[in-house]
Tab-separated table of C-alpha atoms in Angstrom:
chain	number	residue	atom	x	y	z
A	1	UNK	CA	-45.058	10.093	21.589
A	2	UNK	CA	-42.028	12.009	22.808
A	3	UNK	CA	-39.613	9.566	21.116
A	4	UNK	CA	-41.662	9.535	17.917
A	5	UNK	CA	-41.364	13.274	17.740
A	6	UNK	CA	-37.621	13.190	18.384
A	7	UNK	CA	-37.237	10.536	15.685
A	8	UNK	CA	-39.012	12.759	13.219
A	9	UNK	CA	-36.894	15.800	14.062
A	10	UNK	CA	-33.804	13.615	13.731
A	11	UNK	CA	-34.792	12.167	10.343
A	12	UNK	CA	-35.772	15.630	9.066
A	13	UNK	CA	-32.320	16.927	9.932
A	14	UNK	CA	-30.686	13.983	8.182
A	15	UNK	CA	-32.886	14.502	5.117
A	16	UNK	CA	-31.926	18.173	5.007
A	17	UNK	CA	-28.224	17.235	5.183
A	18	UNK	CA	-27.825	18.822	8.613
A	19	UNK	CA	-25.064	16.924	10.420
A	20	UNK	CA	-25.808	15.159	13.694
A	21	UNK	CA	-23.413	16.104	16.497
A	22	UNK	CA	-22.548	14.148	19.676
A	23	UNK	CA	-24.958	15.876	22.035
A	24	UNK	CA	-27.929	15.841	19.648
A	25	UNK	CA	-30.722	13.374	20.208
A	26	UNK	CA	-30.323	10.264	18.047
A	27	UNK	CA	-32.065	6.881	17.835
A	28	UNK	CA	-30.308	4.248	19.919
A	29	UNK	CA	-29.909	2.046	16.848
A	30	UNK	CA	-28.208	4.853	14.944
A	31	UNK	CA	-25.746	5.201	17.811
A	32	UNK	CA	-25.114	1.446	17.943
A	33	UNK	CA	-24.719	1.157	14.174
A	34	UNK	CA	-22.172	3.958	14.178
A	35	UNK	CA	-20.241	2.572	17.135
A	36	UNK	CA	-20.031	-0.789	15.361
A	37	UNK	CA	-19.042	0.686	12.014
A	38	UNK	CA	-16.565	3.293	13.274
A	39	UNK	CA	-14.829	1.001	15.769
A	40	UNK	CA	-14.612	-1.745	13.157
A	41	UNK	CA	-13.078	0.785	10.808
A	42	UNK	CA	-10.614	1.919	13.506
A	43	UNK	CA	-9.620	-1.677	14.247
A	44	UNK	CA	-9.025	-2.213	10.517
A	45	UNK	CA	-6.594	0.706	10.409
A	46	UNK	CA	-4.691	-0.625	13.407
A	47	UNK	CA	-4.591	-4.273	12.298
A	48	UNK	CA	-3.809	-3.003	8.790
A	49	UNK	CA	-0.415	-1.852	10.045
A	50	UNK	CA	0.664	-5.461	10.556
A	51	UNK	CA	0.900	-6.837	6.992
A	52	UNK	CA	2.824	-3.755	5.876
A	53	UNK	CA	4.923	-3.352	9.007
A	54	UNK	CA	6.227	-6.764	8.037
A	55	UNK	CA	8.082	-5.128	5.116
A	56	UNK	CA	9.508	-1.952	6.668
A	57	UNK	CA	12.903	-3.471	7.397
A	58	UNK	CA	12.994	-5.344	4.089
A	59	UNK	CA	11.835	-2.623	1.700
A	60	UNK	CA	14.317	-2.517	-1.206
A	61	UNK	CA	15.742	0.984	-0.618
A	62	UNK	CA	16.019	3.692	1.993
A	63	UNK	CA	13.457	5.736	0.050
A	64	UNK	CA	10.948	2.860	0.070
A	65	UNK	CA	11.563	2.269	3.782
A	66	UNK	CA	10.887	5.913	4.594
A	67	UNK	CA	7.708	5.914	2.478
A	68	UNK	CA	6.401	2.693	3.991
A	69	UNK	CA	7.165	3.906	7.495
A	70	UNK	CA	5.221	7.117	6.808
A	71	UNK	CA	2.311	5.139	5.405
A	72	UNK	CA	2.139	2.781	8.392
A	73	UNK	CA	2.332	5.794	10.705
A	74	UNK	CA	-0.633	7.290	8.815
A	75	UNK	CA	-2.637	4.104	9.425
A	76	UNK	CA	-1.993	4.473	13.150
A	77	UNK	CA	-3.189	8.075	12.914
A	78	UNK	CA	-6.315	7.007	11.040
A	79	UNK	CA	-7.083	4.474	13.747
A	80	UNK	CA	-6.754	7.203	16.372
A	81	UNK	CA	-8.999	9.692	14.517
A	82	UNK	CA	-11.649	6.993	14.289
A	83	UNK	CA	-11.374	5.748	17.865
A	84	UNK	CA	-11.884	9.256	19.205
A	85	UNK	CA	-14.798	9.815	16.861
A	86	UNK	CA	-16.426	6.579	18.153
A	87	UNK	CA	-15.784	7.756	21.717
A	88	UNK	CA	-18.050	10.764	21.145
A	89	UNK	CA	-20.894	8.202	20.960
A	90	UNK	CA	-20.288	7.081	24.522
A	91	UNK	CA	-18.036	4.034	24.226
A	92	UNK	CA	-14.619	3.979	25.978
A	93	UNK	CA	-11.272	3.342	24.313
A	94	UNK	CA	-10.556	0.384	26.600
A	95	UNK	CA	-13.893	-1.157	25.844
A	96	UNK	CA	-13.232	-0.980	22.109
A	97	UNK	CA	-9.745	-2.461	22.459
A	98	UNK	CA	-11.218	-5.175	24.611
A	99	UNK	CA	-13.780	-6.003	21.930
A	100	UNK	CA	-10.998	-6.281	19.346
A	101	UNK	CA	-8.758	-8.416	21.520
A	102	UNK	CA	-11.512	-10.856	22.503
A	103	UNK	CA	-12.622	-11.221	18.895
A	104	UNK	CA	-16.023	-9.669	19.613
A	105	UNK	CA	-15.382	-6.816	17.179
A	106	UNK	CA	-14.376	-7.473	13.595
A	107	UNK	CA	-11.891	-5.732	11.354
A	108	UNK	CA	-11.610	-5.821	7.585
A	109	UNK	CA	-10.909	-9.375	6.431
A	110	UNK	CA	-8.405	-8.182	3.864
A	111	UNK	CA	-5.748	-7.930	6.570
A	112	UNK	CA	-5.968	-11.650	7.221
A	113	UNK	CA	-4.013	-12.327	4.036
A	114	UNK	CA	-0.208	-12.588	4.141
A	115	UNK	CA	2.296	-10.227	2.470
A	116	UNK	CA	4.633	-12.704	0.851
A	117	UNK	CA	6.664	-10.542	-1.543
A	118	UNK	CA	7.588	-6.871	-1.948
A	119	UNK	CA	5.076	-6.627	-4.794
A	120	UNK	CA	2.340	-7.276	-2.213
A	121	UNK	CA	3.079	-3.855	-0.715
A	122	UNK	CA	2.435	-2.345	-4.139
A	123	UNK	CA	-0.758	-4.353	-4.623
A	124	UNK	CA	-2.032	-3.353	-1.181
A	125	UNK	CA	-1.506	0.317	-1.955
A	126	UNK	CA	-3.133	0.135	-5.360
A	127	UNK	CA	-5.982	-2.310	-4.726
A	128	UNK	CA	-6.644	-2.433	-0.981
A	129	UNK	CA	-6.225	1.287	-0.401
A	130	UNK	CA	-7.966	1.912	-3.721
A	131	UNK	CA	-11.000	-0.056	-2.554
A	132	UNK	CA	-10.840	1.667	0.822
A	133	UNK	CA	-10.847	5.105	-0.845
A	134	UNK	CA	-13.836	4.110	-2.990
A	135	UNK	CA	-15.669	3.238	0.238
A	136	UNK	CA	-14.429	6.177	2.257
A	137	UNK	CA	-14.936	9.144	-0.030
A	138	UNK	CA	-18.753	8.976	0.331
A	139	UNK	CA	-18.287	8.619	4.106
A	140	UNK	CA	-16.901	12.167	4.169
A	141	UNK	CA	-20.583	13.153	3.809
A	142	UNK	CA	-21.854	10.753	6.485
A	143	UNK	CA	-24.611	12.240	8.627
A	144	UNK	CA	-22.627	11.967	11.861
A	145	UNK	CA	-20.341	15.011	12.139
A	146	UNK	CA	-17.331	13.582	14.007
A	147	UNK	CA	-17.210	10.553	11.679
A	148	UNK	CA	-17.465	12.672	8.539
A	149	UNK	CA	-14.702	15.000	9.757
A	150	UNK	CA	-12.393	12.082	10.563
A	151	UNK	CA	-13.061	10.683	7.098
A	152	UNK	CA	-12.159	13.974	5.407
A	153	UNK	CA	-8.768	13.901	7.081
A	154	UNK	CA	-8.274	10.214	6.258
A	155	UNK	CA	-9.187	10.590	2.594
A	156	UNK	CA	-6.718	13.434	2.145
A	157	UNK	CA	-3.953	11.167	3.408
A	158	UNK	CA	-5.022	7.959	1.645
A	159	UNK	CA	-4.338	9.353	-1.783
A	160	UNK	CA	-0.582	9.134	-1.254
A	161	UNK	CA	-0.996	5.526	-0.100
A	162	UNK	CA	-2.642	4.481	-3.318
A	163	UNK	CA	-0.220	6.353	-5.545
A	164	UNK	CA	2.894	4.955	-3.851
A	165	UNK	CA	1.446	1.453	-4.263
A	166	UNK	CA	0.769	1.879	-7.945
A	167	UNK	CA	4.245	3.303	-8.397
A	168	UNK	CA	5.815	0.235	-6.752
A	169	UNK	CA	3.968	-1.973	-9.242
A	170	UNK	CA	4.824	0.316	-12.133
A	171	UNK	CA	8.541	0.016	-11.369
A	172	UNK	CA	8.251	-3.770	-11.097
A	173	UNK	CA	6.254	-3.943	-14.323
A	174	UNK	CA	9.178	-2.338	-16.157
A	175	UNK	CA	11.738	-4.582	-14.480
A	176	UNK	CA	13.144	-8.015	-15.166
A	177	UNK	CA	11.058	-11.023	-16.130
A	178	UNK	CA	11.145	-12.198	-12.502
A	179	UNK	CA	9.962	-8.795	-11.261
A	180	UNK	CA	7.104	-8.766	-13.754
A	181	UNK	CA	6.086	-12.251	-12.607
A	182	UNK	CA	6.169	-11.072	-8.989
A	183	UNK	CA	3.991	-8.085	-9.921
A	184	UNK	CA	1.381	-10.240	-11.669
A	185	UNK	CA	1.413	-12.788	-8.857
A	186	UNK	CA	0.655	-10.110	-6.252
A	187	UNK	CA	-2.213	-8.760	-8.372
A	188	UNK	CA	-3.542	-12.310	-8.740
A	189	UNK	CA	-3.605	-12.857	-4.997
A	190	UNK	CA	-4.956	-9.437	-3.926
A	191	UNK	CA	-7.587	-8.883	-6.601
A	192	UNK	CA	-10.466	-11.016	-5.330
A	193	UNK	CA	-10.008	-10.223	-1.638
A	194	UNK	CA	-10.052	-6.515	-2.645
A	195	UNK	CA	-13.266	-6.989	-4.629
A	196	UNK	CA	-14.758	-8.619	-1.531
A	197	UNK	CA	-13.827	-5.622	0.641
A	198	UNK	CA	-17.090	-3.960	-0.394
A	199	UNK	CA	-18.991	-6.599	1.563
A	200	UNK	CA	-21.782	-8.987	0.608
A	201	UNK	CA	-24.040	-8.429	-2.412
A	202	UNK	CA	-26.844	-5.933	-1.855
A	203	UNK	CA	-29.516	-8.608	-1.481
A	204	UNK	CA	-27.416	-10.240	1.279
A	205	UNK	CA	-26.785	-6.950	3.085
A	206	UNK	CA	-29.839	-6.395	5.286
A	207	UNK	CA	-28.634	-3.221	7.045
A	208	UNK	CA	-27.871	-1.234	3.895
A	209	UNK	CA	-31.370	0.230	3.505
A	210	UNK	CA	-31.432	1.612	7.054
A	211	UNK	CA	-27.875	2.964	6.803
A	212	UNK	CA	-28.776	4.720	3.574
A	213	UNK	CA	-31.908	6.214	5.102
A	214	UNK	CA	-29.735	7.538	7.936
A	215	UNK	CA	-27.188	8.735	5.364
A	216	UNK	CA	-24.357	6.861	6.983
A	217	UNK	CA	-23.989	5.066	3.664
A	218	UNK	CA	-24.517	6.815	0.330
A	219	UNK	CA	-23.990	3.948	-2.109
A	220	UNK	CA	-24.695	0.243	-1.886
A	221	UNK	CA	-21.940	-2.394	-1.731
A	222	UNK	CA	-22.533	-3.492	-5.308
A	223	UNK	CA	-22.531	0.057	-6.694
A	224	UNK	CA	-19.151	0.780	-5.127
A	225	UNK	CA	-17.766	-2.599	-6.157
A	226	UNK	CA	-18.732	-1.970	-9.785
A	227	UNK	CA	-17.108	1.440	-9.702
A	228	UNK	CA	-13.906	-0.057	-8.309
A	229	UNK	CA	-13.772	-2.799	-10.934
A	230	UNK	CA	-14.378	-0.324	-13.761
A	231	UNK	CA	-11.508	1.858	-12.569
A	232	UNK	CA	-9.036	-0.989	-11.969
A	233	UNK	CA	-9.789	-2.730	-15.265
A	234	UNK	CA	-8.459	0.386	-17.004
A	235	UNK	CA	-5.562	1.092	-14.624
A	236	UNK	CA	-4.154	-2.428	-14.923
A	237	UNK	CA	-3.508	-1.795	-18.615
A	238	UNK	CA	-0.917	0.849	-17.721
A	239	UNK	CA	0.965	-1.843	-15.824
A	240	UNK	CA	0.789	-4.205	-18.792
A	241	UNK	CA	-0.650	-6.775	-16.391
A	242	UNK	CA	-4.102	-8.371	-16.170
A	243	UNK	CA	-6.735	-8.926	-13.501
A	244	UNK	CA	-7.274	-12.620	-12.672
A	245	UNK	CA	-10.841	-12.817	-13.977
A	246	UNK	CA	-11.486	-14.511	-17.315
A	247	UNK	CA	-15.054	-13.160	-17.333
A	248	UNK	CA	-13.958	-9.539	-17.043
A	249	UNK	CA	-15.324	-7.848	-20.134
A	250	UNK	CA	-16.550	-4.387	-21.112
A	251	UNK	CA	-20.319	-4.325	-21.491
A	252	UNK	CA	-21.240	-1.592	-23.925
A	253	UNK	CA	-24.915	-1.707	-23.031
A	254	UNK	CA	-24.416	-1.352	-19.284
A	255	UNK	CA	-21.488	1.024	-19.631
A	256	UNK	CA	-19.655	-1.109	-17.093
A	257	UNK	CA	-17.323	-4.074	-16.948
A	258	UNK	CA	-18.967	-7.461	-16.398
A	259	UNK	CA	-17.040	-9.628	-13.984
A	260	UNK	CA	-16.898	-13.218	-12.777
A	261	UNK	CA	-18.586	-14.829	-9.788
A	262	UNK	CA	-17.239	-13.931	-6.360
A	263	UNK	CA	-16.331	-16.809	-4.054
A	264	UNK	CA	-18.461	-15.829	-1.061
A	265	UNK	CA	-17.549	-19.110	0.620
A	266	UNK	CA	-13.990	-17.816	0.957
A	267	UNK	CA	-15.233	-14.428	2.169
A	268	UNK	CA	-17.320	-15.871	5.015
A	269	UNK	CA	-14.612	-18.336	5.879
A	270	UNK	CA	-12.139	-15.499	6.466
A	271	UNK	CA	-14.727	-13.327	8.248
A	272	UNK	CA	-15.412	-16.231	10.585
A	273	UNK	CA	-11.788	-16.472	11.604
A	274	UNK	CA	-10.356	-19.091	9.261
A	275	UNK	CA	-8.294	-16.921	6.903
A	276	UNK	CA	-4.572	-17.493	6.482
A	277	UNK	CA	-3.562	-14.947	9.162
A	278	UNK	CA	-6.554	-14.331	11.470
A	279	UNK	CA	-4.913	-15.971	14.452
A	280	UNK	CA	-1.515	-14.376	13.861
A	281	UNK	CA	-2.957	-10.860	13.497
A	282	UNK	CA	-5.005	-11.019	16.670
A	283	UNK	CA	-2.132	-12.512	18.628
A	284	UNK	CA	0.185	-9.754	17.421
A	285	UNK	CA	-2.303	-7.088	18.602
A	286	UNK	CA	-2.807	-8.712	21.998
A	287	UNK	CA	0.947	-9.149	22.445
A	288	UNK	CA	1.602	-5.503	21.585
A	289	UNK	CA	-1.068	-4.438	24.065
A	290	UNK	CA	0.280	-6.657	26.842
A	291	UNK	CA	3.886	-5.701	26.271
A	292	UNK	CA	2.982	-2.026	26.118
A	293	UNK	CA	1.273	-2.135	29.518
A	294	UNK	CA	4.388	-1.053	31.398
A	295	UNK	CA	4.749	1.997	29.152
A	296	UNK	CA	1.188	3.085	29.886
A	297	UNK	CA	1.717	2.514	33.610
A	298	UNK	CA	5.027	4.383	33.617
A	299	UNK	CA	3.478	7.360	31.805
A	300	UNK	CA	0.628	7.450	34.324
A	301	UNK	CA	3.062	7.271	37.248
A	302	UNK	CA	5.229	9.995	35.708
A	303	UNK	CA	2.210	12.272	35.196
A	304	UNK	CA	1.128	11.755	38.800
A	305	UNK	CA	4.611	12.471	40.084
A	306	UNK	CA	4.826	15.685	38.086
A	307	UNK	CA	1.407	16.758	39.294
A	308	UNK	CA	2.406	16.126	42.914
A	309	UNK	CA	5.600	18.136	42.431
A	310	UNK	CA	3.714	21.033	40.879
A	311	UNK	CA	1.248	20.996	43.781
A	312	UNK	CA	4.102	21.056	46.273
A	313	UNK	CA	5.744	24.011	44.577
A	314	UNK	CA	2.435	25.924	44.545
B	1	UNK	CA	-8.040	-14.851	32.831
B	2	UNK	CA	-5.298	-13.800	30.448
B	3	UNK	CA	-2.580	-11.375	31.376
B	4	UNK	CA	-3.968	-8.470	29.358
B	5	UNK	CA	-7.390	-8.972	30.879
B	6	UNK	CA	-5.929	-8.668	34.362
B	7	UNK	CA	-4.008	-5.605	33.291
B	8	UNK	CA	-7.118	-4.174	31.770
B	9	UNK	CA	-8.940	-4.410	35.087
B	10	UNK	CA	-5.960	-2.874	36.838
B	11	UNK	CA	-5.535	0.051	34.479
B	12	UNK	CA	-9.217	0.741	33.887
B	13	UNK	CA	-9.554	3.191	36.703
B	14	UNK	CA	-6.347	4.909	35.631
B	15	UNK	CA	-7.436	5.342	32.015
B	16	UNK	CA	-5.685	8.384	30.571
B	17	UNK	CA	-7.837	11.487	30.328
B	18	UNK	CA	-9.189	12.699	26.992
B	19	UNK	CA	-7.813	15.966	25.548
B	20	UNK	CA	-9.296	18.250	22.917
B	21	UNK	CA	-6.707	19.407	20.398
B	22	UNK	CA	-6.581	22.869	18.800
B	23	UNK	CA	-4.108	23.716	16.060
B	24	UNK	CA	-2.952	27.015	14.591
B	25	UNK	CA	-2.195	26.189	10.976
B	26	UNK	CA	-0.095	29.292	10.459
B	27	UNK	CA	0.944	32.431	12.243
B	28	UNK	CA	-1.881	34.977	12.191
B	29	UNK	CA	-4.742	32.453	12.133
B	30	UNK	CA	-6.915	31.156	14.982
B	31	UNK	CA	-6.358	27.847	16.706
B	32	UNK	CA	-8.988	25.478	15.378
B	33	UNK	CA	-10.406	22.326	16.935
B	34	UNK	CA	-9.129	19.261	15.062
B	35	UNK	CA	-10.058	16.304	17.258
B	36	UNK	CA	-9.147	14.618	20.491
B	37	UNK	CA	-6.780	12.031	21.946
B	38	UNK	CA	-5.833	10.332	25.197
B	39	UNK	CA	-2.688	11.227	27.134
B	40	UNK	CA	-1.392	10.937	30.674
B	41	UNK	CA	-0.681	14.661	30.993
B	42	UNK	CA	-0.597	17.922	29.034
B	43	UNK	CA	2.996	17.506	27.839
B	44	UNK	CA	2.242	14.061	26.452
B	45	UNK	CA	-0.983	15.351	24.892
B	46	UNK	CA	1.000	18.019	23.021
B	47	UNK	CA	3.580	15.508	21.801
B	48	UNK	CA	0.913	13.018	20.736
B	49	UNK	CA	-1.040	15.788	19.031
B	50	UNK	CA	2.058	16.627	17.009
B	51	UNK	CA	2.301	13.004	15.833
B	52	UNK	CA	-1.414	12.496	15.231
B	53	UNK	CA	-2.522	15.852	13.826
B	54	UNK	CA	0.497	17.577	12.243
B	55	UNK	CA	2.262	14.859	10.230
B	56	UNK	CA	2.053	17.062	7.132
B	57	UNK	CA	3.007	20.425	8.579
B	58	UNK	CA	-0.592	21.279	9.451
B	59	UNK	CA	0.427	23.365	12.428
B	60	UNK	CA	2.791	25.852	14.012
B	61	UNK	CA	1.152	25.863	17.435
B	62	UNK	CA	-0.886	23.382	19.491
B	63	UNK	CA	-3.311	23.921	22.368
B	64	UNK	CA	-4.547	20.994	24.424
B	65	UNK	CA	-7.487	21.206	26.839
B	66	UNK	CA	-8.680	18.362	29.008
B	67	UNK	CA	-12.093	17.456	27.594
B	68	UNK	CA	-13.876	17.535	30.946
B	69	UNK	CA	-12.967	21.227	31.222
B	70	UNK	CA	-14.983	22.082	28.126
B	71	UNK	CA	-18.487	23.369	28.856
B	72	UNK	CA	-20.950	23.476	26.015
B	73	UNK	CA	-24.313	25.041	25.240
B	74	UNK	CA	-27.202	22.608	25.142
B	75	UNK	CA	-28.301	21.737	21.582
B	76	UNK	CA	-31.867	21.047	22.802
B	77	UNK	CA	-32.143	24.669	23.891
B	78	UNK	CA	-30.667	26.077	20.691
B	79	UNK	CA	-33.964	27.485	19.290
B	80	UNK	CA	-34.757	29.560	22.392
B	81	UNK	CA	-31.102	30.270	23.159
B	82	UNK	CA	-30.445	31.938	19.805
B	83	UNK	CA	-33.953	33.329	19.359
B	84	UNK	CA	-33.093	36.916	20.448
B	85	UNK	CA	-30.792	37.245	17.417
B	86	UNK	CA	-33.307	36.038	14.846
B	87	UNK	CA	-35.197	39.294	14.262
B	88	UNK	CA	-32.338	41.769	14.060
B	89	UNK	CA	-31.578	41.892	10.373
B	90	UNK	CA	-30.658	45.572	10.801
B	91	UNK	CA	-27.354	44.331	12.227
B	92	UNK	CA	-26.303	43.445	8.689
B	93	UNK	CA	-25.068	46.084	6.216
B	94	UNK	CA	-27.308	44.718	3.446
B	95	UNK	CA	-30.399	45.808	5.442
B	96	UNK	CA	-29.911	49.416	4.348
B	97	UNK	CA	-31.274	50.455	0.977
B	98	UNK	CA	-29.014	53.184	-0.356
B	99	UNK	CA	-28.739	54.825	-3.802
B	100	UNK	CA	-26.267	53.285	-6.282
B	101	UNK	CA	-24.553	56.672	-6.735
B	102	UNK	CA	-23.258	56.447	-3.213
B	103	UNK	CA	-19.612	55.392	-3.507
B	104	UNK	CA	-16.987	54.116	-1.091
B	105	UNK	CA	-19.420	52.770	1.463
C-alpha cells in the first residue's frame, strides 16, 4: 500500500516533468536501470579514449595533436561527470571500475573496432560522436536530475568533437587520390558499426517501453537511428564520398531514407566479446588501473602526512 | 586472484573521499554547484576540479567541500517544511493593486 502510493507519486512527478533527485523516493528498478545505463555510458567514455589515444603521437600536425589531445581529455571528463552522477544512486566508484574490469559491465561496442588510419579519427568524430550526440541530446531531459545535468555539460562539449572529425575528412576529401581513398575506406568501416550504436531494433529492445514511461529515454532506438541516417546521407555529399549501403535511397512517401539490412549477427558477436579489439581494450584498462595503483597510494599517503602535520601545528 | 583485485581489496578502505565542487564563473557572481569528484585531499580536489570542470574557462574561482560535510533538508518533509510560506502572497509586489497613474514605483 505504502509502496504503491510512493510509486504513484513518483510516476506523477515524472509525468509532470519534475526531475527526480538523489534523495527522492524512486522504484528500485528505476535506480538499477539508471545505474546500469549511466555506468555503461561512463565506461564507454573511458574506453573510448583508447582508439583515439592511439593517434595522439601520430596525428599529422601539431594543431591536430593539440585538438586530439583536448578531445581525449574531454572524454575523460565525460566519464568522470557520469561516474559521479551514478554514484548519487548509491554505487561506489570502485565497484563500478570493478564491474568494468571483470567484464560484468558493458561499454559501447563501437570502441572494439581498431583505428587503422588517420582518417579513422575523422570518421569517429563525424559518425561515432555524431551518433552519440543523436542519442545524448534527448538525455539532457532525462527524468533523473544528476544524469540530465551531466548530459547537458557533455552535449555542449561533444559538438566540437563532431565538427573536428568532419573537418579532418573534409581536408582528406580535397586531398590526393590516396587521401580520398583513405577517407572513403574509413567511412566504409565505421558506417555500419555507427548505425548499430543505437542498439537493437525496437521489437528486440524489451526495456525501451519502461524506460520511456520513466522518461529516461525519449525516443526509441529505431527513431534515433533513422534520424542519424537521414542526416548523414546528406552530409556525406559535402565530402563527395558515399555511405557503404547500396539500398540507401530517399523515400518520398516516408520522408526518410530507406536503408539496407543491419548485420545483427556482427553486433551481438562484438557485444559478446568477440570484436576485433575487445580483449585489447579491456587489458589496456586493467593495466592502466594496476599501474596507476602506486599513484593513488602515494596521493593517499601524502594527504595523510599533510593532515598529520597540520594537526601537529594546531 | 589478479594483482588489481588484490590492490582493490587493499585500497578499498582508503577510497578517496568525495568532494562537491562549486565554481564562480566570473567575478561578481555566486559560486554554483557543478558536480562532484574524488580526491585524496582539498588541494588535489581543487586541481582535479580545474581539469574536470573548467577546461573551457568556466571559472575564476573554485570551492571544494567534502560531501559528507553537506547537510540537506529532507525531500519527504518538503510539503510541511515549506508550508508556512505558501499563504503569504502579500510578500510579492504584484499583490498590491495600485492605480496606473502612479509612476516610479
